[in-house]
Amino acid sequence: MWVEKYRPAKLSEMVNQADAVSRLSALLKKPQDMPHLLFTGPPGSGKTTMASAVTAEILGQYWRDFSLELNASDERGIDTIRQRIKVFASHTDRRVEVPFRVVLLDEADNMTHDAQTALRRIMEEFSAGTRFILTANYASSIIEPIQSRCAIFRFSRFSKEDVVNHLGSVCRKEKTRYTEGALALVYELSGGDLRQALNQLQAAASIGPVDEQNVKRIFVSAKRGSVKEMVQHAVRGDFQKAREMLAELLFVYGVSETDLLKYINEDASEAKGVDQAELAKVMAEYDYRLIQGAHPEIQLTALLAELGVFGRKAERA
Ligand SMILES: Nc1ncnc2c1ncn2[C@@H]1O[C@H](COP(=O)(O)OP(=O)(O)OP(=O)(O)O)[C@@H](O)[C@H]1O
Ligand SMILES: [Mg+2]
């Protein structure tokens, strides 16, 4: 996976994040004085990457034995956390000179308020020999007493220039052909989330050169699930939401109207309560209108409205 292969391991290799890098480098000069750290920011902005790099910088070759990483996929009950941290922190292995042990709590905002309150006490209990690095999307989702014990670093989305340059350098290392326009498109469609950008880039590269056509194909197939969601909104009667999703699929992701019609047909056929015979007739009608050159957005919007009628009939039945 390119997201792992090209994940920078050192502060000096980070793309941008200059503010965080310079503040962290200053703290790392005297690691014994380092406070706990809290990294906040949107998905794919490099929080976890930075947390691992800081850990590696502090612990050097000993990171494996002196750091504990707990992420959202692990059991997050506070008793489990306490138990694991306790076992980890109470090792008195002092063969090597490391300033402290590091506990990395990734996606700490997934913890309940009560769990965070308990975490705060754990942090106090073990703070002599242990530092915590927490990551979260928003600082506000972390309770105040924890925030106030941490130095907070706010990560922002990567800029277009950073993303396009980084993707270009990955393509060159992978000896993949690409166009600048295609990389700009990957940036637009992934909204500054570098993880998503790298994943989609790799997917596009796996079907051929990274040009705009292949990038669109990848994002369209990634959007297949949105069609299903849109159909569900329509059938449930949330016409406005369905309509917004349609506009996004058509104009942002450039899904063609014929593909959309095909997907809507598949998803509506599976929707509960929809009269299949009626559906077939309606689909045939819209298929015909589109072939005749009717306005695609108007037609597909009307189709969503028809799906709502099916939904209401199913409810009454
Ligand atoms: N500063 C950076 N320079 C170059 N690549 C980076 C940088 N930061 C992150 N990346 C790349 O982006 C990917 C996603 O970053 P990361 O997992 O750190 O994001 P995150 O902020 O933790 O996201 P989430 O909130 O979803 O967990 C990494 O796998 C890495 O390949
Ligand atoms: Mg992360």
PDB file of N, CA and C and ligand atoms in Angstrom, residues 1-8 10-11 13-17 21 39-52 106-107 109 135-137 155 158 162 166 170 193-196 198-199, ligand 1:
ATOM      1  N   MET A   1       0.838  -1.205   0.000  1.00  0.00           N
ATOM      2  CA  MET A   1       0.000   0.000   0.000  1.00  0.00           C
ATOM      3  C   MET A   1       0.873   1.255   0.000  1.00  0.00           C
ATOM      4  N   TRP A   2       0.588   2.155  -0.931  1.00  0.00           N
ATOM      5  CA  TRP A   2       1.419   3.361  -1.016  1.00  0.00           C
ATOM      6  C   TRP A   2       1.303   4.242   0.227  1.00  0.00           C
ATOM      7  N   VAL A   3       0.123   4.248   0.869  1.00  0.00           N
ATOM      8  CA  VAL A   3      -0.004   5.073   2.090  1.00  0.00           C
ATOM      9  C   VAL A   3       1.010   4.644   3.142  1.00  0.00           C
ATOM     10  N   GLU A   4       1.313   3.344   3.184  1.00  0.00           N
ATOM     11  CA  GLU A   4       2.304   2.877   4.159  1.00  0.00           C
ATOM     12  C   GLU A   4       3.720   3.044   3.609  1.00  0.00           C
ATOM     13  N   LYS A   5       3.878   2.657   2.343  1.00  0.00           N
ATOM     14  CA  LYS A   5       5.206   2.684   1.727  1.00  0.00           C
ATOM     15  C   LYS A   5       5.804   4.095   1.749  1.00  0.00           C
ATOM     16  N   TYR A   6       4.977   5.105   1.552  1.00  0.00           N
ATOM     17  CA  TYR A   6       5.488   6.480   1.477  1.00  0.00           C
ATOM     18  C   TYR A   6       5.135   7.308   2.706  1.00  0.00           C
ATOM     19  N   ARG A   7       4.887   6.620   3.810  1.00  0.00           N
ATOM     20  CA  ARG A   7       4.622   7.339   5.058  1.00  0.00           C
ATOM     21  C   ARG A   7       5.960   7.800   5.628  1.00  0.00           C
ATOM     22  N   PRO A   8       6.174   9.113   5.794  1.00  0.00           N
ATOM     23  CA  PRO A   8       7.468   9.568   6.290  1.00  0.00           C
ATOM     24  C   PRO A   8       7.722   9.069   7.710  1.00  0.00           C
ATOM     25  N   LYS A  10      10.419  10.183   9.581  1.00  0.00           N
ATOM     26  CA  LYS A  10      11.147  11.176  10.364  1.00  0.00           C
ATOM     27  C   LYS A  10      10.517  12.552  10.188  1.00  0.00           C
ATOM     28  N   LEU A  11      10.703  13.404  11.195  1.00  0.00           N
ATOM     29  CA  LEU A  11      10.172  14.765  11.102  1.00  0.00           C
ATOM     30  C   LEU A  11      10.731  15.479   9.875  1.00  0.00           C
ATOM     31  N   GLU A  13      11.368  14.390   7.062  1.00  0.00           N
ATOM     32  CA  GLU A  13      10.849  13.939   5.761  1.00  0.00           C
ATOM     33  C   GLU A  13       9.403  14.369   5.525  1.00  0.00           C
ATOM     34  N   MET A  14       8.809  15.074   6.487  1.00  0.00           N
ATOM     35  CA  MET A  14       7.398  15.441   6.366  1.00  0.00           C
ATOM     36  C   MET A  14       7.187  16.471   5.264  1.00  0.00           C
ATOM     37  N   VAL A  15       6.160  16.234   4.473  1.00  0.00           N
ATOM     38  CA  VAL A  15       5.726  17.272   3.549  1.00  0.00           C
ATOM     39  C   VAL A  15       5.005  18.335   4.366  1.00  0.00           C
ATOM     40  N   ASN A  16       5.397  19.584   4.184  1.00  0.00           N
ATOM     41  CA  ASN A  16       4.770  20.707   4.885  1.00  0.00           C
ATOM     42  C   ASN A  16       4.679  20.474   6.410  1.00  0.00           C
ATOM     43  N   GLN A  17       3.575  20.856   7.050  1.00  0.00           N
ATOM     44  CA  GLN A  17       3.438  20.775   8.508  1.00  0.00           C
ATOM     45  C   GLN A  17       4.600  21.488   9.182  1.00  0.00           C
ATOM     46  N   VAL A  21       6.309  20.775  12.846  1.00  0.00           N
ATOM     47  CA  VAL A  21       7.668  20.217  12.841  1.00  0.00           C
ATOM     48  C   VAL A  21       8.619  21.101  13.647  1.00  0.00           C
ATOM     49  N   PHE A  39      -2.673  15.850  19.090  1.00  0.00           N
ATOM     50  CA  PHE A  39      -2.687  16.263  17.683  1.00  0.00           C
ATOM     51  C   PHE A  39      -4.130  16.264  17.190  1.00  0.00           C
ATOM     52  N   THR A  40      -4.600  17.400  16.701  1.00  0.00           N
ATOM     53  CA  THR A  40      -5.962  17.450  16.181  1.00  0.00           C
ATOM     54  C   THR A  40      -5.951  17.868  14.713  1.00  0.00           C
ATOM     55  N   GLY A  41      -6.997  17.495  13.986  1.00  0.00           N
ATOM     56  CA  GLY A  41      -7.093  17.880  12.579  1.00  0.00           C
ATOM     57  C   GLY A  41      -7.936  16.897  11.795  1.00  0.00           C
ATOM     58  N   PRO A  42      -8.304  17.261  10.565  1.00  0.00           N
ATOM     59  CA  PRO A  42      -9.199  16.424   9.753  1.00  0.00           C
ATOM     60  C   PRO A  42      -8.531  15.113   9.316  1.00  0.00           C
ATOM     61  N   PRO A  43      -9.343  14.159   8.820  1.00  0.00           N
ATOM     62  CA  PRO A  43      -8.785  12.879   8.362  1.00  0.00           C
ATOM     63  C   PRO A  43      -7.692  13.078   7.311  1.00  0.00           C
ATOM     64  N   GLY A  44      -6.682  12.250   7.377  1.00  0.00           N
ATOM     65  CA  GLY A  44      -5.632  12.277   6.360  1.00  0.00           C
ATOM     66  C   GLY A  44      -4.771  13.518   6.383  1.00  0.00           C
ATOM     67  N   SER A  45      -4.682  14.199   7.545  1.00  0.00           N
ATOM     68  CA  SER A  45      -3.845  15.392   7.603  1.00  0.00           C
ATOM     69  C   SER A  45      -2.486  15.092   8.233  1.00  0.00           C
ATOM     70  N   GLY A  46      -2.248  13.835   8.578  1.00  0.00           N
ATOM     71  CA  GLY A  46      -0.913  13.439   9.016  1.00  0.00           C
ATOM     72  C   GLY A  46      -0.697  13.334  10.511  1.00  0.00           C
ATOM     73  N   LYS A  47      -1.784  13.222  11.294  1.00  0.00           N
ATOM     74  CA  LYS A  47      -1.639  13.163  12.753  1.00  0.00           C
ATOM     75  C   LYS A  47      -0.949  11.879  13.206  1.00  0.00           C
ATOM     76  N   THR A  48      -1.461  10.754  12.727  1.00  0.00           N
ATOM     77  CA  THR A  48      -0.897   9.480  13.152  1.00  0.00           C
ATOM     78  C   THR A  48       0.551   9.355  12.676  1.00  0.00           C
ATOM     79  N   THR A  49       0.793   9.818  11.466  1.00  0.00           N
ATOM     80  CA  THR A  49       2.143   9.778  10.904  1.00  0.00           C
ATOM     81  C   THR A  49       3.101  10.582  11.780  1.00  0.00           C
ATOM     82  N   MET A  50       2.666  11.773  12.192  1.00  0.00           N
ATOM     83  CA  MET A  50       3.519  12.623  13.022  1.00  0.00           C
ATOM     84  C   MET A  50       3.732  11.978  14.386  1.00  0.00           C
ATOM     85  N   ALA A  51       2.685  11.386  14.946  1.00  0.00           N
ATOM     86  CA  ALA A  51       2.802  10.761  16.264  1.00  0.00           C
ATOM     87  C   ALA A  51       3.826   9.621  16.226  1.00  0.00           C
ATOM     88  N   SER A  52       3.782   8.817  15.167  1.00  0.00           N
ATOM     89  CA  SER A  52       4.748   7.718  15.063  1.00  0.00           C
ATOM     90  C   SER A  52       6.155   8.249  14.878  1.00  0.00           C
ATOM     91  N   ASP A 106      -4.451   6.590  19.564  1.00  0.00           N
ATOM     92  CA  ASP A 106      -4.923   7.115  18.289  1.00  0.00           C
ATOM     93  C   ASP A 106      -6.446   7.235  18.325  1.00  0.00           C
ATOM     94  N   GLU A 107      -6.957   8.293  17.711  1.00  0.00           N
ATOM     95  CA  GLU A 107      -8.405   8.514  17.630  1.00  0.00           C
ATOM     96  C   GLU A 107      -9.068   8.493  18.999  1.00  0.00           C
ATOM     97  N   ASP A 109     -10.834  10.623  20.351  1.00  0.00           N
ATOM     98  CA  ASP A 109     -12.182  11.187  20.413  1.00  0.00           C
ATOM     99  C   ASP A 109     -13.262  10.124  20.301  1.00  0.00           C
ATOM    100  N   THR A 135      -4.375  11.495  19.435  1.00  0.00           N
ATOM    101  CA  THR A 135      -4.843  12.140  18.209  1.00  0.00           C
ATOM    102  C   THR A 135      -6.362  12.174  18.222  1.00  0.00           C
ATOM    103  N   ALA A 136      -6.927  13.200  17.586  1.00  0.00           N
ATOM    104  CA  ALA A 136      -8.381  13.363  17.535  1.00  0.00           C
ATOM    105  C   ALA A 136      -8.717  14.288  16.374  1.00  0.00           C
ATOM    106  N   ASN A 137      -9.946  14.202  15.865  1.00  0.00           N
ATOM    107  CA  ASN A 137     -10.327  15.127  14.797  1.00  0.00           C
ATOM    108  C   ASN A 137     -10.526  16.541  15.329  1.00  0.00           C
ATOM    109  N   PHE A 155      -3.473  20.316  13.077  1.00  0.00           N
ATOM    110  CA  PHE A 155      -3.065  19.981  11.706  1.00  0.00           C
ATOM    111  C   PHE A 155      -4.154  20.457  10.751  1.00  0.00           C
ATOM    112  N   PHE A 158      -3.820  19.338   3.772  1.00  0.00           N
ATOM    113  CA  PHE A 158      -2.693  19.667   2.896  1.00  0.00           C
ATOM    114  C   PHE A 158      -3.183  20.558   1.762  1.00  0.00           C
ATOM    115  N   ASP A 162       0.950  20.980  -2.165  1.00  0.00           N
ATOM    116  CA  ASP A 162       1.605  19.892  -1.437  1.00  0.00           C
ATOM    117  C   ASP A 162       1.149  18.530  -1.947  1.00  0.00           C
ATOM    118  N   HIS A 166       3.467  15.878  -3.892  1.00  0.00           N
ATOM    119  CA  HIS A 166       3.727  14.591  -3.240  1.00  0.00           C
ATOM    120  C   HIS A 166       3.292  13.436  -4.149  1.00  0.00           C
ATOM    121  N   VAL A 170       5.603  10.408  -5.783  1.00  0.00           N
ATOM    122  CA  VAL A 170       5.290   8.985  -5.627  1.00  0.00           C
ATOM    123  C   VAL A 170       5.218   8.320  -7.008  1.00  0.00           C
ATOM    124  N   ASP A 193      -7.535  15.227   1.715  1.00  0.00           N
ATOM    125  CA  ASP A 193      -7.253  14.069   2.569  1.00  0.00           C
ATOM    126  C   ASP A 193      -6.165  13.261   1.864  1.00  0.00           C
ATOM    127  N   LEU A 194      -4.946  13.304   2.418  1.00  0.00           N
ATOM    128  CA  LEU A 194      -3.810  12.700   1.724  1.00  0.00           C
ATOM    129  C   LEU A 194      -3.908  11.179   1.684  1.00  0.00           C
ATOM    130  N   ARG A 195      -4.537  10.594   2.707  1.00  0.00           N
ATOM    131  CA  ARG A 195      -4.668   9.141   2.670  1.00  0.00           C
ATOM    132  C   ARG A 195      -5.557   8.734   1.505  1.00  0.00           C
ATOM    133  N   GLN A 196      -6.705   9.414   1.401  1.00  0.00           N
ATOM    134  CA  GLN A 196      -7.623   9.085   0.315  1.00  0.00           C
ATOM    135  C   GLN A 196      -6.959   9.359  -1.036  1.00  0.00           C
ATOM    136  N   LEU A 198      -3.768   9.249  -1.865  1.00  0.00           N
ATOM    137  CA  LEU A 198      -2.781   8.210  -2.192  1.00  0.00           C
ATOM    138  C   LEU A 198      -3.457   6.899  -2.580  1.00  0.00           C
ATOM    139  N   ASN A 199      -4.526   6.543  -1.852  1.00  0.00           N
ATOM    140  CA  ASN A 199      -5.229   5.301  -2.168  1.00  0.00           C
ATOM    141  C   ASN A 199      -5.852   5.347  -3.556  1.00  0.00           C
TER     142      ASN A 199
HETATM  143  N1  LIG B   1       3.639  15.212   6.383  1.00  0.00           N
HETATM  144  C1  LIG B   1       3.445  14.211   5.510  1.00  0.00           C
HETATM  145  N2  LIG B   1       4.237  14.118   4.410  1.00  0.00           N
HETATM  146  C2  LIG B   1       4.026  13.135   3.513  1.00  0.00           C
HETATM  147  N3  LIG B   1       3.063  12.198   3.618  1.00  0.00           N
HETATM  148  C3  LIG B   1       2.262  12.241   4.673  1.00  0.00           C
HETATM  149  C4  LIG B   1       2.411  13.238   5.681  1.00  0.00           C
HETATM  150  N4  LIG B   1       1.471  13.039   6.616  1.00  0.00           N
HETATM  151  C5  LIG B   1       0.762  11.977   6.224  1.00  0.00           C
HETATM  152  N5  LIG B   1       1.233  11.485   5.056  1.00  0.00           N
HETATM  153  C6  LIG B   1       0.642  10.372   4.290  1.00  0.00           C
HETATM  154  O1  LIG B   1      -0.774  10.436   4.422  1.00  0.00           O
HETATM  155  C7  LIG B   1      -1.302   9.238   4.963  1.00  0.00           C
HETATM  156  C8  LIG B   1      -2.384   9.578   5.968  1.00  0.00           C
HETATM  157  O2  LIG B   1      -1.839  10.233   7.086  1.00  0.00           O
HETATM  158  P1  LIG B   1      -2.271   9.872   8.582  1.00  0.00           P
HETATM  159  O3  LIG B   1      -2.704   8.460   8.673  1.00  0.00           O
HETATM  160  O4  LIG B   1      -1.174  10.299   9.460  1.00  0.00           O
HETATM  161  O5  LIG B   1      -3.521  10.833   8.749  1.00  0.00           O
HETATM  162  P2  LIG B   1      -4.388  11.121  10.047  1.00  0.00           P
HETATM  163  O6  LIG B   1      -4.380  12.592  10.239  1.00  0.00           O
HETATM  164  O7  LIG B   1      -3.939  10.261  11.170  1.00  0.00           O
HETATM  165  O8  LIG B   1      -5.835  10.702   9.570  1.00  0.00           O
HETATM  166  P3  LIG B   1      -7.070  10.092  10.421  1.00  0.00           P
HETATM  167  O9  LIG B   1      -7.681  11.219  11.182  1.00  0.00           O
HETATM  168  O10 LIG B   1      -7.996   9.600   9.341  1.00  0.00           O
HETATM  169  O11 LIG B   1      -6.519   8.998  11.271  1.00  0.00           O
HETATM  170  C9  LIG B   1      -0.106   8.504   5.562  1.00  0.00           C
HETATM  171  O12 LIG B   1      -0.226   7.119   5.410  1.00  0.00           O
HETATM  172  C10 LIG B   1       1.077   9.025   4.769  1.00  0.00           C
HETATM  173  O13 LIG B   1       1.321   8.176   3.673  1.00  0.00           O
END
